[in-house]
Amino acid sequence: MISAQMRQQSSPESELNTRYRQVRDATEQLCAALSPEDCAAQSMLYASPAKWHIAHVTWFFETFVLAQCESRYRPFHPEYRMMFNSYYNTVGKQHPRPRRGLLTRPSFKEVIDYRRYVDDQMTVLLQQGVDGGIAQVLELGLHHEQQHQELLLMDIKHLFSCNPLRPAYRHTPQRPQETAAALRWLSYGEGLTRLGAEYHGFAFDNERPRHSVFVGAFELGDRLVTNREFRRFMQDGGYQRPELWLADGWDRVRAENWHAPLYWEQIDGDWSVFTLNGMQSLPEDEPVVHVSYLEADAYARWAGARLPTEAEWERAAAGLSVAGNFMEDGSLSPRCCAEGCDDHPRQMFGDTWEWTGSAYTPYPGYQPPDGALGEYNGKFMCNQIVLRGGACVTPRDHIRATYRNFFQPELRWQFGGIRLARDAH
C-alpha cells in the first residue's frame, strides 16, 4: 500500500496526472507512423531502436517512482530492470548499448503492454497523491521522456537514411523557398552576467547553481548560418584546408571522408538533403543542420568569426520569449529566417541546437543529487561540448534559456547548427 506520507501532495493531482498523460501520449503519437520493424532496428552505436526508447522511459517511472512508493510493487518483468537500464550503474547491470538492436524479444506489442501496465499503476499513484520529493522525480521523468522524444526522431531519421528507399517518416510538402534576411551583428558590452537557473521551477541539476560570470564585449550573429552560406565554405575548399580545422577535426575529415554536412547528397550535380519528410532539394536559405562541433568551429574560423561561449549565448537569450520552430509545429526541419529585427537575435530557440565554444563542465559549486539520479548528468562532464536553444524536434515546453545540452564534438546525427560570434571591434 502507499504510505500515509506519500498521500500529501506538493501539486494538484489533476495537474500532475494531466501532464503525465500529455507527455506519454506525445511519445506514442511519434511512434504512430512506425511499423514494428521500424521500431526494432538500431542503425549505429549512438542510436537506439524506437522500441528501446519506449521501454526505457517506462523503466524510469517504474524504477524511480513506482518501486520507491510501493513496497509490494511487482515489476512487469524482472529482466526489464537490466534490459532497459541505460547507464545507471547504481541501479544494476545494463544490456550493452551497441546490442540494443538485437533485442527482438520482447516484441513491440509486449513493450506497449509494459507501458500500459506502468501507466495504470502511475494513474492509481497520482490519484492517491505523492509527496514533494516524488513529485520532483516525476517531473524529472517527464522531462527525461521529452529528451527521448527528440532522440527517437533523431534515431529514426538516421535509420531511414540508411535505407536505399529513403523512406519518409511523414509526408509534408516541401515549403516554398524563401530568402534569408542578411546577417547582422548585434553588440553586447562587457560586464557581469548571471548564468544558470533559479531555484524555482524545473531545471536539470547541470543548470545550477546560478552564478555570476564576467563576459567581455562581443558581437553575435542575429540569425543562424544557412545552407547557402555553408556551401560557400565548401566551395572555397573548406573540407580540404587543414588550416581551418582543429587537429581532431582534420583527422575526422580524412578518416570519415567528410565533404558536406550529414544527410547531404549530390544528385546529378545538385545538392539534395535527406529529411524526416524524405529526400528534398537542398533549401538554400534554411539553417544548416547536422554539422558537428568540429565543422561548426572550422566554418566559424573560415568566416573570420568564432562560436559563442555559453555565457555569451545565455546573456543574449536572457529575457527573450521561448518562441520558435519546435516539434509541435510539425515541420521537423529548420525554417528560413526571412525577417529581421533591430534589437535582438532571432532563431535563439528552435530550428537547430546551436554549438557553443564551451566545454561541458560543472558550474562552480555544482553538486550532483544523491543516489542513482546523481548519474543523470554529472558523470558526463568530460570531453563534450555545450549546445543551446533547442531544435525543430525539441518539445516546446521542454526548453528554456538556461538549458545545457551536450554532445561529443565529432557527432552529427543530432540537430546541431551554427550561430557566429566575434570579439567586439
Coordinates of C-alpha atoms in Angstrom, one line a residue:
M1 CA 0.0 0.0 0.0
I2 CA 1.0 3.6 -0.5
S3 CA 2.3 5.1 2.8
A4 CA 0.5 7.9 4.5
Q5 CA 3.3 10.4 3.8
M6 CA 3.0 9.7 0.1
R7 CA -0.6 10.9 0.1
Q8 CA 0.4 14.5 0.8
Q9 CA 0.7 16.3 -2.5
S10 CA 3.0 19.2 -3.4
S11 CA 1.0 20.0 -6.5
P12 CA -2.6 19.2 -7.5
E13 CA -3.1 15.6 -8.6
S14 CA -5.0 16.7 -11.7
E15 CA -2.1 18.9 -12.9
L16 CA 0.4 16.1 -12.4
N17 CA -1.8 13.5 -14.0
T18 CA -2.7 15.7 -16.9
R19 CA 1.0 16.5 -17.6
Y20 CA 1.9 12.8 -17.3
R21 CA -0.7 11.8 -19.8
Q22 CA 0.2 14.6 -22.2
V23 CA 3.9 13.6 -22.3
R24 CA 3.2 9.9 -22.5
D25 CA 0.7 10.4 -25.3
A26 CA 3.1 12.6 -27.3
T27 CA 5.6 9.7 -27.3
E28 CA 3.0 7.3 -28.6
Q29 CA 1.9 9.8 -31.3
L30 CA 5.5 10.0 -32.6
C31 CA 5.5 6.2 -33.0
A32 CA 2.1 6.0 -34.7
A33 CA 3.6 6.2 -38.2
L34 CA 6.2 3.5 -37.5
S35 CA 6.0 -0.2 -38.1
P36 CA 7.1 -2.8 -35.6
E37 CA 10.1 -3.4 -37.9
D38 CA 11.0 0.3 -37.8
C39 CA 10.9 0.2 -34.0
A40 CA 13.3 -2.7 -33.7
A41 CA 16.3 -1.7 -35.7
Q42 CA 19.4 0.2 -34.5
S43 CA 21.5 2.0 -37.1
M44 CA 24.6 2.8 -35.2
L45 CA 26.3 2.8 -31.8
Y46 CA 24.8 6.1 -30.6
A47 CA 21.3 5.4 -31.8
S48 CA 18.7 3.2 -30.1
P49 CA 15.7 1.4 -31.5
A50 CA 12.4 3.2 -31.0
K51 CA 11.2 0.2 -29.1
W52 CA 14.0 0.6 -26.6
H53 CA 13.2 4.3 -26.1
I54 CA 9.6 3.5 -25.4
A55 CA 10.6 0.8 -22.9
H56 CA 13.4 2.8 -21.2
V57 CA 11.3 5.9 -20.4
T58 CA 8.7 3.5 -18.9
W59 CA 11.5 1.8 -17.0
F60 CA 12.4 5.2 -15.5
F61 CA 8.9 5.6 -13.9
E62 CA 8.8 2.0 -12.8
T63 CA 12.3 2.2 -11.2
F64 CA 12.4 5.7 -9.7
V65 CA 8.7 6.3 -8.9
L66 CA 6.6 3.2 -8.5
A67 CA 9.2 1.0 -6.9
Q68 CA 10.0 3.8 -4.4
C69 CA 6.4 4.4 -3.5
E70 CA 5.0 0.9 -3.3
S71 CA 6.9 -1.7 -1.2
R72 CA 4.8 -4.5 -2.8
Y73 CA 5.1 -3.3 -6.3
R74 CA 5.5 -6.2 -8.7
P75 CA 7.6 -5.4 -11.9
F76 CA 6.1 -6.2 -15.2
H77 CA 9.1 -8.4 -16.0
P78 CA 12.1 -8.8 -13.7
E79 CA 14.7 -8.9 -16.6
Y80 CA 13.5 -5.5 -17.8
R81 CA 15.4 -3.9 -14.9
M82 CA 18.6 -4.8 -16.7
M83 CA 17.5 -4.7 -20.4
F84 CA 16.1 -1.2 -20.3
N85 CA 18.6 0.4 -17.9
S86 CA 20.6 2.9 -19.8
Y87 CA 23.6 3.9 -17.7
Y88 CA 22.6 3.8 -14.1
N89 CA 25.4 1.7 -12.6
T90 CA 24.0 2.2 -9.0
V91 CA 20.7 0.5 -10.2
G92 CA 22.5 -2.5 -11.6
K93 CA 23.8 -4.1 -14.9
Q94 CA 22.7 -2.9 -18.3
H95 CA 22.3 -4.6 -21.7
P96 CA 25.2 -3.3 -23.8
R97 CA 24.2 -0.2 -25.8
P98 CA 25.6 -1.4 -29.2
R99 CA 23.5 -4.5 -28.9
R100 CA 20.1 -2.9 -28.2
G101 CA 19.1 -3.7 -31.8
L102 CA 19.4 -7.4 -31.1
L103 CA 16.6 -7.4 -28.6
T104 CA 13.9 -8.9 -30.9
R105 CA 12.2 -10.0 -27.8
P106 CA 10.2 -8.6 -26.1
S107 CA 8.0 -7.8 -29.1
F108 CA 6.8 -4.3 -29.8
K109 CA 3.4 -5.4 -28.5
E110 CA 4.9 -6.6 -25.3
V111 CA 6.7 -3.3 -24.8
I112 CA 3.4 -1.5 -25.3
D113 CA 1.8 -3.8 -22.8
Y114 CA 4.6 -3.0 -20.4
R115 CA 3.9 0.7 -20.9
R116 CA 0.2 0.3 -20.3
Y117 CA 0.9 -1.7 -17.1
V118 CA 3.1 1.1 -15.7
D119 CA 0.7 3.8 -16.8
D120 CA -2.1 2.1 -15.0
Q121 CA 0.0 1.9 -11.8
M122 CA 1.0 5.5 -12.2
T123 CA -2.6 6.6 -12.6
V124 CA -3.5 5.0 -9.2
L125 CA -0.5 6.6 -7.6
L126 CA -1.3 10.1 -8.9
Q127 CA -4.9 9.8 -7.9
Q128 CA -3.8 9.0 -4.3
G129 CA -1.2 11.7 -4.2
V130 CA 2.5 11.9 -3.9
D131 CA 4.8 13.9 -1.7
G132 CA 7.1 16.7 -2.8
G133 CA 10.2 14.6 -3.3
I134 CA 8.4 12.0 -5.5
A135 CA 6.7 14.9 -7.5
Q136 CA 10.2 16.2 -8.3
V137 CA 11.3 12.8 -9.5
L138 CA 8.1 12.5 -11.6
E139 CA 8.8 15.9 -13.2
L140 CA 12.4 14.9 -14.0
G141 CA 11.0 11.7 -15.5
L142 CA 8.6 13.7 -17.8
H143 CA 11.5 15.9 -19.0
H144 CA 13.6 12.8 -19.4
E145 CA 10.8 11.3 -21.7
Q146 CA 10.8 14.6 -23.7
Q147 CA 14.5 14.2 -24.2
H148 CA 13.8 10.7 -25.6
Q149 CA 11.1 12.0 -27.9
E150 CA 13.8 14.1 -29.6
L151 CA 16.3 11.2 -29.5
L152 CA 13.6 9.0 -31.1
L153 CA 13.2 11.4 -34.0
M154 CA 17.0 11.7 -34.4
D155 CA 17.4 7.9 -34.4
I156 CA 14.6 7.3 -36.8
K157 CA 16.0 9.9 -39.2
H158 CA 19.4 8.2 -39.2
L159 CA 17.8 4.7 -39.5
F160 CA 15.7 5.8 -42.5
S161 CA 18.7 7.5 -44.2
C162 CA 20.5 4.1 -44.2
N163 CA 17.6 2.6 -46.3
P164 CA 18.1 2.8 -50.1
L165 CA 14.3 3.6 -50.4
R166 CA 14.9 6.8 -48.4
P167 CA 11.5 6.4 -46.7
A168 CA 9.8 9.5 -45.2
Y169 CA 8.8 9.4 -41.6
R170 CA 6.0 11.7 -42.6
H171 CA 4.8 13.2 -45.8
T172 CA 4.8 17.0 -45.6
P173 CA 5.2 19.0 -48.8
Q174 CA 8.4 21.0 -49.1
R175 CA 7.9 24.6 -48.2
P176 CA 8.2 27.3 -50.8
Q177 CA 11.8 28.6 -50.8
E178 CA 12.3 32.0 -49.1
T179 CA 15.3 34.3 -49.0
A180 CA 17.1 34.6 -45.6
A181 CA 17.5 38.1 -44.2
A182 CA 21.0 39.5 -44.4
L183 CA 23.1 38.5 -41.4
R184 CA 23.7 41.4 -39.0
W185 CA 25.9 41.7 -35.9
L186 CA 24.4 42.7 -32.5
S187 CA 26.7 44.2 -30.0
Y188 CA 26.9 43.4 -26.3
G189 CA 29.1 45.4 -23.8
E190 CA 31.3 43.8 -21.2
G191 CA 30.1 43.1 -17.7
L192 CA 28.9 40.6 -15.2
T193 CA 26.1 38.3 -16.3
R194 CA 24.1 35.8 -14.3
L195 CA 24.3 32.3 -15.6
G196 CA 22.2 29.3 -14.7
A197 CA 18.7 28.5 -13.5
E198 CA 16.9 30.0 -10.4
Y199 CA 15.8 27.6 -7.7
H200 CA 12.1 28.0 -8.5
G201 CA 10.6 25.9 -11.4
F202 CA 12.1 22.9 -13.0
A203 CA 15.7 22.7 -14.3
F204 CA 18.2 19.9 -14.6
D205 CA 20.9 19.8 -12.0
N206 CA 23.6 20.8 -14.5
E207 CA 21.9 24.2 -14.9
R208 CA 22.7 25.1 -11.3
P209 CA 23.8 26.8 -9.2
R210 CA 23.1 30.2 -10.6
H211 CA 26.3 32.3 -10.5
S212 CA 27.9 35.4 -11.9
V213 CA 30.3 35.4 -14.8
F214 CA 32.3 38.2 -16.4
V215 CA 31.7 38.4 -20.1
G216 CA 33.8 40.6 -22.3
A217 CA 32.3 42.7 -25.0
F218 CA 31.2 40.6 -28.0
E219 CA 29.1 40.6 -31.1
L220 CA 26.6 37.9 -32.0
G221 CA 25.1 37.0 -35.4
D222 CA 21.4 37.8 -35.4
R223 CA 20.4 34.5 -37.1
L224 CA 21.7 31.0 -37.8
V225 CA 24.1 30.2 -40.6
T226 CA 22.3 29.0 -43.7
N227 CA 22.9 26.1 -46.1
R228 CA 23.8 28.7 -48.8
E229 CA 26.5 30.2 -46.6
F230 CA 27.8 26.8 -45.6
R231 CA 28.0 25.9 -49.3
R232 CA 30.3 28.8 -49.9
F233 CA 32.6 27.4 -47.2
M234 CA 32.6 24.1 -49.1
Q235 CA 33.1 25.7 -52.5
D236 CA 36.2 27.5 -51.0
G237 CA 37.7 24.2 -50.2
G238 CA 36.6 24.2 -46.6
Y239 CA 36.9 20.4 -46.2
Q240 CA 40.3 20.4 -47.9
R241 CA 42.0 23.1 -45.9
P242 CA 43.7 21.8 -42.8
E243 CA 44.5 25.3 -41.5
L244 CA 40.8 25.8 -40.8
W245 CA 40.4 22.7 -38.6
L246 CA 41.2 21.6 -35.1
A247 CA 43.5 18.6 -35.1
D248 CA 40.7 16.2 -34.2
G249 CA 38.5 17.7 -36.8
W250 CA 41.1 17.3 -39.6
D251 CA 41.7 13.7 -38.5
R252 CA 37.9 13.1 -38.7
V253 CA 37.6 14.7 -42.1
R254 CA 40.2 12.3 -43.5
A255 CA 39.2 9.2 -41.6
E256 CA 35.5 9.5 -42.5
N257 CA 35.7 11.3 -45.8
W258 CA 33.6 14.3 -44.7
H259 CA 32.9 16.6 -47.6
A260 CA 29.4 18.0 -46.6
P261 CA 27.0 18.0 -43.6
L262 CA 25.4 14.7 -42.7
Y263 CA 22.4 13.8 -44.9
W264 CA 23.6 16.0 -47.9
E265 CA 23.8 14.1 -51.2
Q266 CA 24.8 15.4 -54.6
I267 CA 22.5 14.1 -57.3
D268 CA 23.1 14.9 -60.9
G269 CA 25.2 17.9 -59.9
D270 CA 22.6 19.4 -57.5
W271 CA 22.6 19.1 -53.7
S272 CA 19.7 17.3 -52.0
V273 CA 19.2 16.5 -48.4
F274 CA 17.5 13.7 -46.5
T275 CA 14.9 14.9 -44.0
L276 CA 12.2 13.3 -41.9
N277 CA 10.0 14.1 -44.9
G278 CA 12.3 12.1 -47.2
M279 CA 14.7 13.4 -49.8
Q280 CA 14.3 17.0 -50.8
S281 CA 16.2 19.6 -52.8
L282 CA 18.5 21.5 -50.5
P283 CA 16.7 24.5 -49.1
E284 CA 19.5 27.1 -49.6
D285 CA 18.2 29.7 -47.1
E286 CA 17.2 27.4 -44.3
P287 CA 19.7 26.9 -41.4
V288 CA 22.4 24.4 -41.9
V289 CA 21.9 21.4 -39.6
H290 CA 23.6 18.1 -38.8
V291 CA 27.1 19.6 -38.5
S292 CA 29.5 18.5 -35.8
Y293 CA 31.2 20.9 -33.4
L294 CA 34.4 20.3 -35.4
E295 CA 32.6 21.5 -38.6
A296 CA 31.0 24.4 -36.9
D297 CA 34.3 25.5 -35.5
A298 CA 36.0 25.3 -38.9
Y299 CA 33.2 27.2 -40.6
A300 CA 33.4 30.0 -38.0
R301 CA 37.2 30.3 -38.5
W302 CA 36.7 30.4 -42.2
A303 CA 34.1 33.2 -41.7
G304 CA 36.5 35.3 -39.6
A305 CA 34.5 34.6 -36.5
R306 CA 34.1 32.0 -33.7
L307 CA 31.4 30.2 -31.9
P308 CA 29.8 32.0 -28.9
T309 CA 30.6 30.8 -25.4
E310 CA 27.6 29.5 -23.5
A311 CA 27.8 32.6 -21.2
E312 CA 27.5 34.9 -24.2
W313 CA 24.7 32.8 -25.6
E314 CA 22.7 32.9 -22.4
R315 CA 23.3 36.6 -21.9
A316 CA 21.8 37.2 -25.4
A317 CA 18.9 34.9 -24.8
A318 CA 18.0 36.3 -21.3
G319 CA 14.6 37.9 -21.4
L320 CA 13.6 36.6 -24.8
S321 CA 10.4 34.6 -25.0
V322 CA 10.8 30.9 -25.8
A323 CA 9.3 31.1 -29.3
G324 CA 10.4 29.3 -32.4
N325 CA 10.1 26.2 -34.6
F326 CA 9.6 23.2 -32.3
M327 CA 8.4 19.6 -32.5
E328 CA 4.8 20.5 -32.1
D329 CA 4.9 22.7 -35.2
G330 CA 5.2 19.6 -37.3
S331 CA 7.8 20.6 -39.9
L332 CA 10.6 18.7 -38.2
S333 CA 13.1 20.7 -40.2
P334 CA 14.7 24.1 -39.7
R335 CA 12.9 27.1 -41.2
C336 CA 14.3 30.1 -43.1
C337 CA 14.6 33.4 -41.1
A338 CA 13.3 35.8 -43.7
E339 CA 12.5 38.8 -41.4
G340 CA 14.9 41.0 -39.4
C341 CA 14.6 42.7 -36.1
D342 CA 16.7 45.6 -34.9
D343 CA 17.3 44.9 -31.3
H344 CA 17.5 41.2 -30.5
P345 CA 18.8 38.0 -32.1
R346 CA 16.4 35.7 -34.0
Q347 CA 16.1 31.9 -34.0
M348 CA 17.6 31.6 -30.5
F349 CA 15.0 28.9 -29.7
G350 CA 14.0 26.0 -32.0
D351 CA 15.2 25.2 -35.5
T352 CA 18.7 23.9 -34.6
W353 CA 20.7 23.3 -31.4
E354 CA 23.5 25.9 -31.5
W355 CA 27.0 24.7 -30.9
T356 CA 28.9 26.9 -28.4
G357 CA 32.6 27.1 -27.9
S358 CA 32.3 25.9 -24.3
A359 CA 33.2 22.6 -22.8
Y360 CA 30.6 20.8 -20.8
T361 CA 31.9 21.2 -17.3
P362 CA 30.2 21.7 -13.9
Y363 CA 29.2 25.2 -12.7
P364 CA 31.0 26.5 -9.6
G365 CA 29.6 24.8 -6.6
Y366 CA 27.8 22.1 -8.6
Q367 CA 26.7 19.0 -6.5
P368 CA 25.0 16.1 -8.2
P369 CA 21.9 14.8 -6.5
D370 CA 22.2 11.9 -4.0
G371 CA 21.6 8.4 -5.2
A372 CA 21.1 6.9 -8.6
L373 CA 19.7 10.1 -10.1
G374 CA 23.1 11.7 -9.4
E375 CA 24.2 9.8 -12.5
Y376 CA 21.8 11.7 -14.8
N377 CA 24.2 14.5 -15.8
G378 CA 27.3 14.9 -13.7
K379 CA 29.3 11.9 -14.8
F380 CA 29.2 13.1 -18.4
M381 CA 31.0 16.4 -17.7
C382 CA 34.1 15.4 -19.7
N383 CA 35.0 15.5 -23.4
Q384 CA 31.7 17.0 -24.5
I385 CA 30.6 20.4 -25.9
V386 CA 27.6 22.5 -24.8
L387 CA 24.7 23.3 -27.2
R388 CA 22.0 25.8 -26.6
G389 CA 18.5 26.7 -27.7
G390 CA 16.6 23.6 -28.8
A391 CA 15.7 22.4 -32.3
C392 CA 12.8 21.6 -34.6
V393 CA 12.5 18.2 -32.9
T394 CA 12.5 19.5 -29.3
P395 CA 9.2 19.8 -27.4
R396 CA 8.4 23.5 -26.8
D397 CA 7.7 23.3 -23.1
H398 CA 11.0 21.3 -22.5
I399 CA 13.3 24.2 -23.4
R400 CA 14.4 27.4 -21.6
A401 CA 17.3 29.9 -21.8
T402 CA 19.4 28.0 -19.2
Y403 CA 19.1 24.6 -20.8
R404 CA 22.5 22.9 -21.4
N405 CA 22.6 20.2 -24.0
F406 CA 25.8 18.4 -24.7
F407 CA 27.4 16.0 -27.2
Q408 CA 30.8 14.8 -28.2
P409 CA 32.4 17.2 -30.7
E410 CA 32.5 14.7 -33.6
L411 CA 28.8 13.7 -33.6
R412 CA 26.5 14.9 -36.4
W413 CA 23.2 13.0 -36.1
Q414 CA 21.8 15.4 -33.6
F415 CA 20.2 18.6 -34.9
G416 CA 23.3 20.8 -34.4
G417 CA 23.7 24.1 -36.3
I418 CA 25.8 27.3 -36.2
R419 CA 25.5 30.8 -34.8
L420 CA 28.5 33.1 -35.2
A421 CA 30.1 35.3 -32.6
R422 CA 33.2 37.5 -32.5
D423 CA 35.0 39.8 -30.2
A424 CA 33.8 43.4 -30.2
H425 CA 35.8 45.6 -32.6

